[in-house]
Short mmCIF file of C-alpha atoms in Angstrom, two decimals:
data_model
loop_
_atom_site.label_atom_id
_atom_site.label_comp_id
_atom_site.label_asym_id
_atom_site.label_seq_id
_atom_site.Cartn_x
_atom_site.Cartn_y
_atom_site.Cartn_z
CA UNK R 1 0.00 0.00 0.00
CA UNK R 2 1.35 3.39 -0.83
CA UNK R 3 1.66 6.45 1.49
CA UNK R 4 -1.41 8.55 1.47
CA UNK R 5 -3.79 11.55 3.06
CA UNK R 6 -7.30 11.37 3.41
CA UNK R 7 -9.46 14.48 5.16
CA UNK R 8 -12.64 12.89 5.81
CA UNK R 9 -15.46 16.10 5.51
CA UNK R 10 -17.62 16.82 8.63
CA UNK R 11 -21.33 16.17 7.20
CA UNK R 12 -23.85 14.85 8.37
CA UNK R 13 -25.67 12.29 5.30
CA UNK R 14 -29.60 11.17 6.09
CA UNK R 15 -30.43 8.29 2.99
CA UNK R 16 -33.68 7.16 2.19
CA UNK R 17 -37.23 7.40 1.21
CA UNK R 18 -39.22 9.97 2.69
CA UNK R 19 -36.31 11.56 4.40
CA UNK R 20 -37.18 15.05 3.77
CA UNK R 21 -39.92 14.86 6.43
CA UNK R 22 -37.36 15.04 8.92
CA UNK R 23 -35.83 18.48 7.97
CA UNK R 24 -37.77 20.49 10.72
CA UNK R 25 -35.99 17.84 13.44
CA UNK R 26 -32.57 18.54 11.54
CA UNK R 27 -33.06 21.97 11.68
CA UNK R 28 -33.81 21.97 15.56
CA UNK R 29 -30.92 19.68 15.35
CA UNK R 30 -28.60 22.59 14.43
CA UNK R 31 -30.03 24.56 17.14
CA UNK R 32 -31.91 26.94 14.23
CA UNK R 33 -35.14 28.21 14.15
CA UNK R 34 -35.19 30.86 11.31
CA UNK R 35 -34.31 28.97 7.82
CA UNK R 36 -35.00 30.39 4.45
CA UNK R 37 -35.94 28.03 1.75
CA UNK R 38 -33.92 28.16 -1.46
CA UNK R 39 -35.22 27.16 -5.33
CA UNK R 40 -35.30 28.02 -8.42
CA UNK R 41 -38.28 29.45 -10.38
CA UNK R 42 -38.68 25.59 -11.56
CA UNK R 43 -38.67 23.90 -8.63
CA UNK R 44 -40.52 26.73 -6.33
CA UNK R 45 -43.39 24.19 -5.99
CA UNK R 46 -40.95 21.50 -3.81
CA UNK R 47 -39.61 24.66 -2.06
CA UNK R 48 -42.95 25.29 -0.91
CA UNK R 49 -43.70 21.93 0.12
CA UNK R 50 -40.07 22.42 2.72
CA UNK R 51 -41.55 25.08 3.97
CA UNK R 52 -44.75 23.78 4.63
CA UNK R 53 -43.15 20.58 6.75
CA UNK R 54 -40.77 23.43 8.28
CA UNK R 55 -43.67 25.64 9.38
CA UNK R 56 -42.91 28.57 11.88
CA UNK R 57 -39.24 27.38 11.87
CA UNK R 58 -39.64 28.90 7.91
CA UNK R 59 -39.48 32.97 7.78
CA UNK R 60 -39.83 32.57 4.08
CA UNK R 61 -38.30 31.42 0.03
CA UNK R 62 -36.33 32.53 -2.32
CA UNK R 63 -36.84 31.21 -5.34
CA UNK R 64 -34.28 32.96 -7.98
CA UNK R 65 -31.33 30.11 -8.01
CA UNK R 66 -29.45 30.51 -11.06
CA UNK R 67 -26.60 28.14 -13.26
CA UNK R 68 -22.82 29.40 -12.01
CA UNK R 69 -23.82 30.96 -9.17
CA UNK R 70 -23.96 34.50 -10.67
CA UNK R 71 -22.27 37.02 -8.14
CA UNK R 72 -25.57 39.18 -8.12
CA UNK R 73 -27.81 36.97 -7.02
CA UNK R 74 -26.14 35.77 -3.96
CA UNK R 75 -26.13 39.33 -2.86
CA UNK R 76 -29.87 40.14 -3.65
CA UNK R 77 -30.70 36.45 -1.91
CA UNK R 78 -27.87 37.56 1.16
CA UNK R 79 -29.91 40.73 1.56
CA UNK R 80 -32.86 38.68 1.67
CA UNK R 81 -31.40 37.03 4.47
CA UNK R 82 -29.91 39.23 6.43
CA UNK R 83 -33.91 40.96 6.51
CA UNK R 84 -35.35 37.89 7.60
CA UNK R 85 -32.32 37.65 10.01
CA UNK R 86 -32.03 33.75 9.08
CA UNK R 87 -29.80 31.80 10.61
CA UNK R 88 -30.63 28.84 8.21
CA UNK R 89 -31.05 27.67 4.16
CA UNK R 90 -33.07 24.94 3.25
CA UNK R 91 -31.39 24.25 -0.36
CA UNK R 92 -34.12 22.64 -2.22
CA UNK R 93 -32.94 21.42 -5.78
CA UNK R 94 -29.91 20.78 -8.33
CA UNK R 95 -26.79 22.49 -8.61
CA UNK R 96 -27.58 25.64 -9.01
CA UNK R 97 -29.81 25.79 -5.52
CA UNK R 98 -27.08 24.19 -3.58
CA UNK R 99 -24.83 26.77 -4.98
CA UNK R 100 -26.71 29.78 -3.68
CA UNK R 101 -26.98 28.05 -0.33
CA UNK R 102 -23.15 27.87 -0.87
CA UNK R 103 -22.77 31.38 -1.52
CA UNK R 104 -25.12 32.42 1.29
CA UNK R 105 -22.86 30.58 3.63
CA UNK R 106 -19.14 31.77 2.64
CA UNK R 107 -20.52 35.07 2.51
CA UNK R 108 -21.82 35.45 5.81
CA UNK R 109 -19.42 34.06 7.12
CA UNK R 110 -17.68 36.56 6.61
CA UNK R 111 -20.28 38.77 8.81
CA UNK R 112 -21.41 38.30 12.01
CA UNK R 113 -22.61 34.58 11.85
CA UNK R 114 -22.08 32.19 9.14
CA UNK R 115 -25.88 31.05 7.95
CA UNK R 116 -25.49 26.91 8.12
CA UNK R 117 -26.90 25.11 5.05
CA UNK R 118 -29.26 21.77 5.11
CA UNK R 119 -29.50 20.30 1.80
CA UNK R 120 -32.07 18.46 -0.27
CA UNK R 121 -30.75 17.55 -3.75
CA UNK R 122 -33.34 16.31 -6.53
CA UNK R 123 -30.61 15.71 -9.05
CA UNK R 124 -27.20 13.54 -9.40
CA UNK R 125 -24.99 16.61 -9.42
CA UNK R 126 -23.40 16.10 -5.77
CA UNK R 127 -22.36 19.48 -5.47
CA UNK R 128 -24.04 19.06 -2.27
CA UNK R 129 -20.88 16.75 -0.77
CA UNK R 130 -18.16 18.90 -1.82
CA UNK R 131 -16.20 22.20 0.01
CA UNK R 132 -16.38 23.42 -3.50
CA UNK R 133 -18.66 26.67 -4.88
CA UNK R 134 -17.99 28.04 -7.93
CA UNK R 135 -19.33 31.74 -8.66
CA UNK R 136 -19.78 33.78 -11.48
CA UNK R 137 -19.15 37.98 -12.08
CA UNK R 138 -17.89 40.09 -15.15
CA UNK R 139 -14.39 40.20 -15.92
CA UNK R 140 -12.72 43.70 -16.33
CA UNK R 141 -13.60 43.34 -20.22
CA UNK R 142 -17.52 42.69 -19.10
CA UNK R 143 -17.66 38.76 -19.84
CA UNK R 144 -18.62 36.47 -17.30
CA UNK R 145 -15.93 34.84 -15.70
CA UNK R 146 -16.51 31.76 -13.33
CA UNK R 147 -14.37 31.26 -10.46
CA UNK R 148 -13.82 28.33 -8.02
CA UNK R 149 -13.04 27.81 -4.52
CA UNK R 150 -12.69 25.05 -2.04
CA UNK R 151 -13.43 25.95 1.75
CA UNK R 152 -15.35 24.16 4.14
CA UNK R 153 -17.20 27.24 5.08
CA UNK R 154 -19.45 26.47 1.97
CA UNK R 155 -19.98 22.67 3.35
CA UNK R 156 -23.67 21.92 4.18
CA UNK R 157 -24.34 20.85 8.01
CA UNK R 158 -26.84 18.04 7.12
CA UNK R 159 -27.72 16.64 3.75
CA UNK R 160 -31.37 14.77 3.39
CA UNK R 161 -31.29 12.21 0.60
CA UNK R 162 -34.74 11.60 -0.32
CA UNK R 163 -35.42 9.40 -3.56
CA UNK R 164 -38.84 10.13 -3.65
CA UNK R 165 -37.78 13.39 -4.41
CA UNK R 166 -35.86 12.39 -7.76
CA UNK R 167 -38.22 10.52 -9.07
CA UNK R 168 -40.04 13.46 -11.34
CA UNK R 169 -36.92 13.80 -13.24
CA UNK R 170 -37.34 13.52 -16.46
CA UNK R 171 -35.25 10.55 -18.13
CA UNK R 172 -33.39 12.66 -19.99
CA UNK R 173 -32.09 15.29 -17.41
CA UNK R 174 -31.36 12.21 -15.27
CA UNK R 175 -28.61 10.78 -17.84
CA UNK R 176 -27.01 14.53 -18.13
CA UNK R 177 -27.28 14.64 -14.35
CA UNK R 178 -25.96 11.37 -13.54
CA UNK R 179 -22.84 11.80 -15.87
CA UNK R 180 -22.20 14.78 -14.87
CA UNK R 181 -21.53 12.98 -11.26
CA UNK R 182 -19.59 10.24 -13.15
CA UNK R 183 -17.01 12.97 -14.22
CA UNK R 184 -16.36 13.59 -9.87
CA UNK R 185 -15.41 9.99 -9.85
CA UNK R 186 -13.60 9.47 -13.22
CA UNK R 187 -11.23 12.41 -12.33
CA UNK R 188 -10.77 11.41 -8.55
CA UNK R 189 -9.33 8.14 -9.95
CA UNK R 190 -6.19 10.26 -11.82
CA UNK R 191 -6.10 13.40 -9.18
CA UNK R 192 -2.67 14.27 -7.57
CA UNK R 193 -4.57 13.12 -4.07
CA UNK R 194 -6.02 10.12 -4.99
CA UNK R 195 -6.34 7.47 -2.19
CA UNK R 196 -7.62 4.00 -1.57
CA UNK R 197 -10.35 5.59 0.01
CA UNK R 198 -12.16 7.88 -2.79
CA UNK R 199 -11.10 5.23 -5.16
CA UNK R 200 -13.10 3.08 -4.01
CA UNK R 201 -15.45 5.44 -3.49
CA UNK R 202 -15.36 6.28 -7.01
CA UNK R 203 -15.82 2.83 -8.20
CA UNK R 204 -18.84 2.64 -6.03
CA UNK R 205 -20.50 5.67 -7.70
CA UNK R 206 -19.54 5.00 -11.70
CA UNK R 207 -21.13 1.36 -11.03
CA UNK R 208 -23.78 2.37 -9.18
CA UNK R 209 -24.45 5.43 -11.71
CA UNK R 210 -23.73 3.67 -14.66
CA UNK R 211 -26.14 0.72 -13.86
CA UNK R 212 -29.07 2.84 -12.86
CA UNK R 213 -29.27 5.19 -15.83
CA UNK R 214 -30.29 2.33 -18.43
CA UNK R 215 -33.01 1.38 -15.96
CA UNK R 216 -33.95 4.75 -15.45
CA UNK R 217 -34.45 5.33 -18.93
CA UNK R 218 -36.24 2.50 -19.36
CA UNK R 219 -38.75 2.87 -16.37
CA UNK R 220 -38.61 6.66 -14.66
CA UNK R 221 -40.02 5.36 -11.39
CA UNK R 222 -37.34 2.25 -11.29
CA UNK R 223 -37.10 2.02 -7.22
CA UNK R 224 -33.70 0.31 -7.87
CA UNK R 225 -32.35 2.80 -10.45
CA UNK R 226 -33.61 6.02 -8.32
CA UNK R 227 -31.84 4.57 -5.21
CA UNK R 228 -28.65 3.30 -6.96
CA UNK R 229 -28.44 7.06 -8.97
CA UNK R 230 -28.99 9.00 -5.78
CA UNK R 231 -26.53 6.71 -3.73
CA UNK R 232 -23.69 6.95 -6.75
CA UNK R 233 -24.35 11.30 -6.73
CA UNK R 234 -23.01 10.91 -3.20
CA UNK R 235 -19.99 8.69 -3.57
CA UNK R 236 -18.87 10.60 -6.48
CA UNK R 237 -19.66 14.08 -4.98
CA UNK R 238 -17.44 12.76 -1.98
CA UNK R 239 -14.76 12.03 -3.88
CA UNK R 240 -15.08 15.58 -5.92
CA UNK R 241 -14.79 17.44 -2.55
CA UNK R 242 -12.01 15.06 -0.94
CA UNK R 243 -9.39 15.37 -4.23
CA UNK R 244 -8.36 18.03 -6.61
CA UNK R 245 -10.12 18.07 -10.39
CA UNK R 246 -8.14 18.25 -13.56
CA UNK R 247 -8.78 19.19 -16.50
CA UNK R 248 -12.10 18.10 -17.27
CA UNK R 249 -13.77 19.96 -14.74
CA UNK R 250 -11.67 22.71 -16.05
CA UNK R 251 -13.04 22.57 -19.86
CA UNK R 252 -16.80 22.57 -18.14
CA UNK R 253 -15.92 25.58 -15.97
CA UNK R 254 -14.64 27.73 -18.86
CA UNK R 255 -17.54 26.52 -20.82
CA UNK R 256 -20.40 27.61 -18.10
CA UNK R 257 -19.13 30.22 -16.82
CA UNK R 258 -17.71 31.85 -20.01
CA UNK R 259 -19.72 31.14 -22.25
CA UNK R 260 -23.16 30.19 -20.87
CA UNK R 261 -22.93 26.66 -21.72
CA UNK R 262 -25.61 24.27 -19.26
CA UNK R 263 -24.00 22.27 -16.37
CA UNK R 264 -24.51 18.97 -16.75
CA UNK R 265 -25.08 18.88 -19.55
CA UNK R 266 -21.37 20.41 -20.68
CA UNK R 267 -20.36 17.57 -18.73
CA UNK R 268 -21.85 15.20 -20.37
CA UNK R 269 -20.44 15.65 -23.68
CA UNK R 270 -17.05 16.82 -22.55
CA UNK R 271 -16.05 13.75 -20.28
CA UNK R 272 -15.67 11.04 -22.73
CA UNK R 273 -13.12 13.27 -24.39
CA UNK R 274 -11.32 14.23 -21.30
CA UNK R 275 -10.95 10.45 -20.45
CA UNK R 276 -9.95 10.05 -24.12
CA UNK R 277 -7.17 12.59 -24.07
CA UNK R 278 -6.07 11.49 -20.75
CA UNK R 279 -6.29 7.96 -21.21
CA UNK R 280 -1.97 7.39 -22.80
CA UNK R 281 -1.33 8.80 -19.18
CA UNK R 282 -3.62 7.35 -16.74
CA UNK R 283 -3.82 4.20 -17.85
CA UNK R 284 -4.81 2.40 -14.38
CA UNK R 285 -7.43 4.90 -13.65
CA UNK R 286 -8.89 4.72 -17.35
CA UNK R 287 -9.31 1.28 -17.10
CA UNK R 288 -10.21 1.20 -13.70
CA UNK R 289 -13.16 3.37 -15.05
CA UNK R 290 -14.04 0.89 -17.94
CA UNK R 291 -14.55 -2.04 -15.74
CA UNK R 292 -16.67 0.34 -13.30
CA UNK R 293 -18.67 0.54 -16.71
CA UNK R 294 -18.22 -3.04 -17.99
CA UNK R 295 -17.03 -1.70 -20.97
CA UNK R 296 -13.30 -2.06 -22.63
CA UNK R 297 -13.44 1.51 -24.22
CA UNK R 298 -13.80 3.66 -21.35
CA UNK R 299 -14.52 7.36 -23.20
CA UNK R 300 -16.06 4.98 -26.20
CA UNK R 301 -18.38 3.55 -22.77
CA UNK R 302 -19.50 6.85 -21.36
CA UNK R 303 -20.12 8.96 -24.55
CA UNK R 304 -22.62 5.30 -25.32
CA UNK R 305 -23.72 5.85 -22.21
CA UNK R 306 -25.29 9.33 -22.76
CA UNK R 307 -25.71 8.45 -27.09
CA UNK R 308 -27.89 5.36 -26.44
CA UNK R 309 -30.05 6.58 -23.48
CA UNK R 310 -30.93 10.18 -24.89
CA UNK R 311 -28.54 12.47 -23.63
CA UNK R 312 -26.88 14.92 -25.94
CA UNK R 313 -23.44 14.28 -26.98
CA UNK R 314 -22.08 17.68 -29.36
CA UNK R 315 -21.62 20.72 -28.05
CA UNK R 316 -23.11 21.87 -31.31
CA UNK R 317 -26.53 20.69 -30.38
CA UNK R 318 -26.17 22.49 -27.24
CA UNK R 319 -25.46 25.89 -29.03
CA UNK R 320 -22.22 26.17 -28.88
CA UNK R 321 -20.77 28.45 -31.42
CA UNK R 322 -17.58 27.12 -33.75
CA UNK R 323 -15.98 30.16 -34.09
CA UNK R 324 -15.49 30.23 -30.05
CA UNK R 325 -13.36 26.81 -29.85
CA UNK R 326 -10.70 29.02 -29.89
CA UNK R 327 -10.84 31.22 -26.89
CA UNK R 328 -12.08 28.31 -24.95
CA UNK R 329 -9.08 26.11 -25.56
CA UNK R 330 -7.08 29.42 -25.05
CA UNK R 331 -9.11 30.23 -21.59
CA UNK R 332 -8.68 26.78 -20.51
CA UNK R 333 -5.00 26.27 -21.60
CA UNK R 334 -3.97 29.41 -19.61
CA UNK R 335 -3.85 28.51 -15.47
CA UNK R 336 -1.81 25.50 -14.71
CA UNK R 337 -3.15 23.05 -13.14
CA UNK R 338 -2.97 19.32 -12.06
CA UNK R 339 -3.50 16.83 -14.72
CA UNK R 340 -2.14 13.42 -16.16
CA UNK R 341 -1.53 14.50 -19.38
CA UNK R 342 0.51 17.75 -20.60
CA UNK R 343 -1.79 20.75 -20.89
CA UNK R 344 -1.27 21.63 -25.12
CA UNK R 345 -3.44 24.22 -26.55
CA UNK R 346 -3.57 22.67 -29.68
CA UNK R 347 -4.52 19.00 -28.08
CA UNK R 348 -7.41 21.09 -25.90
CA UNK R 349 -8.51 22.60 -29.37
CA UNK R 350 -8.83 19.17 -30.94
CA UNK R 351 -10.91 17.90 -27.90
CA UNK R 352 -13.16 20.61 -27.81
CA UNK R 353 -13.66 20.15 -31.74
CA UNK R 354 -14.24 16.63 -31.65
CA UNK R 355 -17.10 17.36 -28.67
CA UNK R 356 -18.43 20.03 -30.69
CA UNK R 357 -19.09 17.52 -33.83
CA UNK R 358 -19.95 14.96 -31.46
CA UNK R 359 -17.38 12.86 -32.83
CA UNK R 360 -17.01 9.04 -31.03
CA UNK R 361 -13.75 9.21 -29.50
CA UNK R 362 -11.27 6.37 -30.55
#
């Protein structure tokens, strides 16, 4: 066994069905009593319901979560906060709820008391598991610019896994989702602090993941595929927040945050190139991912994976312009950072024109 560090992260995980009943008793739990409830527009319905269960322990919702965290928002939704002089978010949704309740928590803690953060996740993203936020503002030029951090300020106090929750969503945002997690996983397996803990962790979540998004396509309401895709967003959202990412988080960052681009599903069509270009230099962890898959191709697996059950796989189909390849290769070639294989512009150039054609890697 080789040397190695492990932080484990201070959460506490509820897993089931039903769970989100118990959020008023978590809340308590925390010693809170004044908890705003975060959505988005979408999902202000299921917000409602929290605060419903939450009754006078709820002071109100905010329901104006938005992709990459946009620097504005947190501040309107702080304001909010500070108001209703909560001492609590109730982050009801997908990535771009548990981001605000993120925000809402590394910014205040920079204040007079740092607003704690229960989660409720009804997607695969596991954002929710990770000491991670990324945020969003102009650049001096005007263009958005997404930034990332990792601090456990932004770590949620209590997250409530409740399948019954993810059962509404639709097939197709559940492959996007789901591979999106895959990527916190796949990368964990070649990061600079990979251990025999989040490997195995990883494995865990890319079978558990990859097994439940056939079934889930096949039958939305598959008990077995719900439970395996909400247990595998949690292994792999682990291992995102206990390693470092490389460069295929990197390519989705500059994507979303520069150009607009949707979350997971940027994800899904850039990770079976990342593994592709990565795969002469992390050969253990490439094929470590393939048998996860029980596949022998492992990019060749995943971009099947999202082809065969519905998901898109070009970034041309998801409105990508051509012409920007460019800058994106140049925005994402710039920072050095941790990866197997040498950072080239003109390699990242060739990926990101082979996932804009939606080209099956080789």
């Amino acid at each position: 066994m080789k040397p190695f560090t492990y932080n484990a992260l201070p959460a506490r995980v509820v897993f089931g069905w039903g769970t989100s009943a118990q959020v008023k008793d978590e809340l308590q739990r925390l010693g809170c009593s004044r908890a705003l409830v975060l959505t988005t527009p979408q999902q202000s319905e299921a917000g409602e319901k929290i605060k419903a269960i939450l009754g006078d322990l709820a002071v109100g919702i905010y329901s104006n979560a938005t992709m990459h965290t946009p620097i504005n928002v947190t501040q309107e939704a702080l304001a909010r906060a500070k108001e209703l002089n909560v001492d609590c978010c109730v982050s009801v949704g997908g990535g771009s709820t548990i981001g605000l309740g993120k925000a809402l928590a590394l910014h205040s803690a920079d204040g007079d008391a740092k607003i704690k953060n229960i989660v409720i996740p009804t997607t695969y993203a596991g954002s929710e598991a990770t000491p991670i936020i990324g945020q969003t503002e102009n650049d001096k030029d005007g263009k958005p610019l997404k930034t990332t951090q990792k601090t456990l300020k932004v770590l949620p106090e209590v997250i409530l896994y409740d399948i019954d929750l993810t059962l509404s969503l639709p097939p197709k945002m559940t492959v996007t989702s789901g591979l999106n997690a895959i990527a916190h996983a796949v990368e964990a397996l070649w990061a600079v602090e990979a251990n025999p803990i989040t490997s195995s962790l990883a494995v865990q979540g890319i079978e558990a993941i990859g097994r439940s998004i056939p079934l889930i396509s096949k039958d939305p309401s598959s008990r077995d595929g719900r439970s395996d895709a909400l247990f595998g967003a949690w292994a792999c959202g682990t291992c995102l927040g206990a390693v470092g990412m490389a460069l295929h988080h990197k390519l989705c960052h500059t994507l979303g945050g520069s150009f607009g681009m949707p979350h997971a599903e940027t994800h899904t069509v850039i990770l079976p190139h990342a593994v592709a270009y990565n795969a002469p230099f992390a050969e253990v962890a490439v094929a470590t991912v393939a048998r996860a898959l029980g596949v022998d191709n492992a990019a060749q697996g995943l971009f099947d994976l999202a082809k065969d059950n519905g998901a898109p796989y070009s970034l041309k189909e998801l409105g990508f312009k051509e012409e920007d390849l460019e800058r994106a290769a140049d925005i994402a070639a710039k920072a050095p950072y941790p990866n197997p294989a040498p950072l080239e512009k003109a390699k990242i150039l060739q990926l990101l024109t082979n996932a804009f054609h939606g080209t099956r890697p080789e």
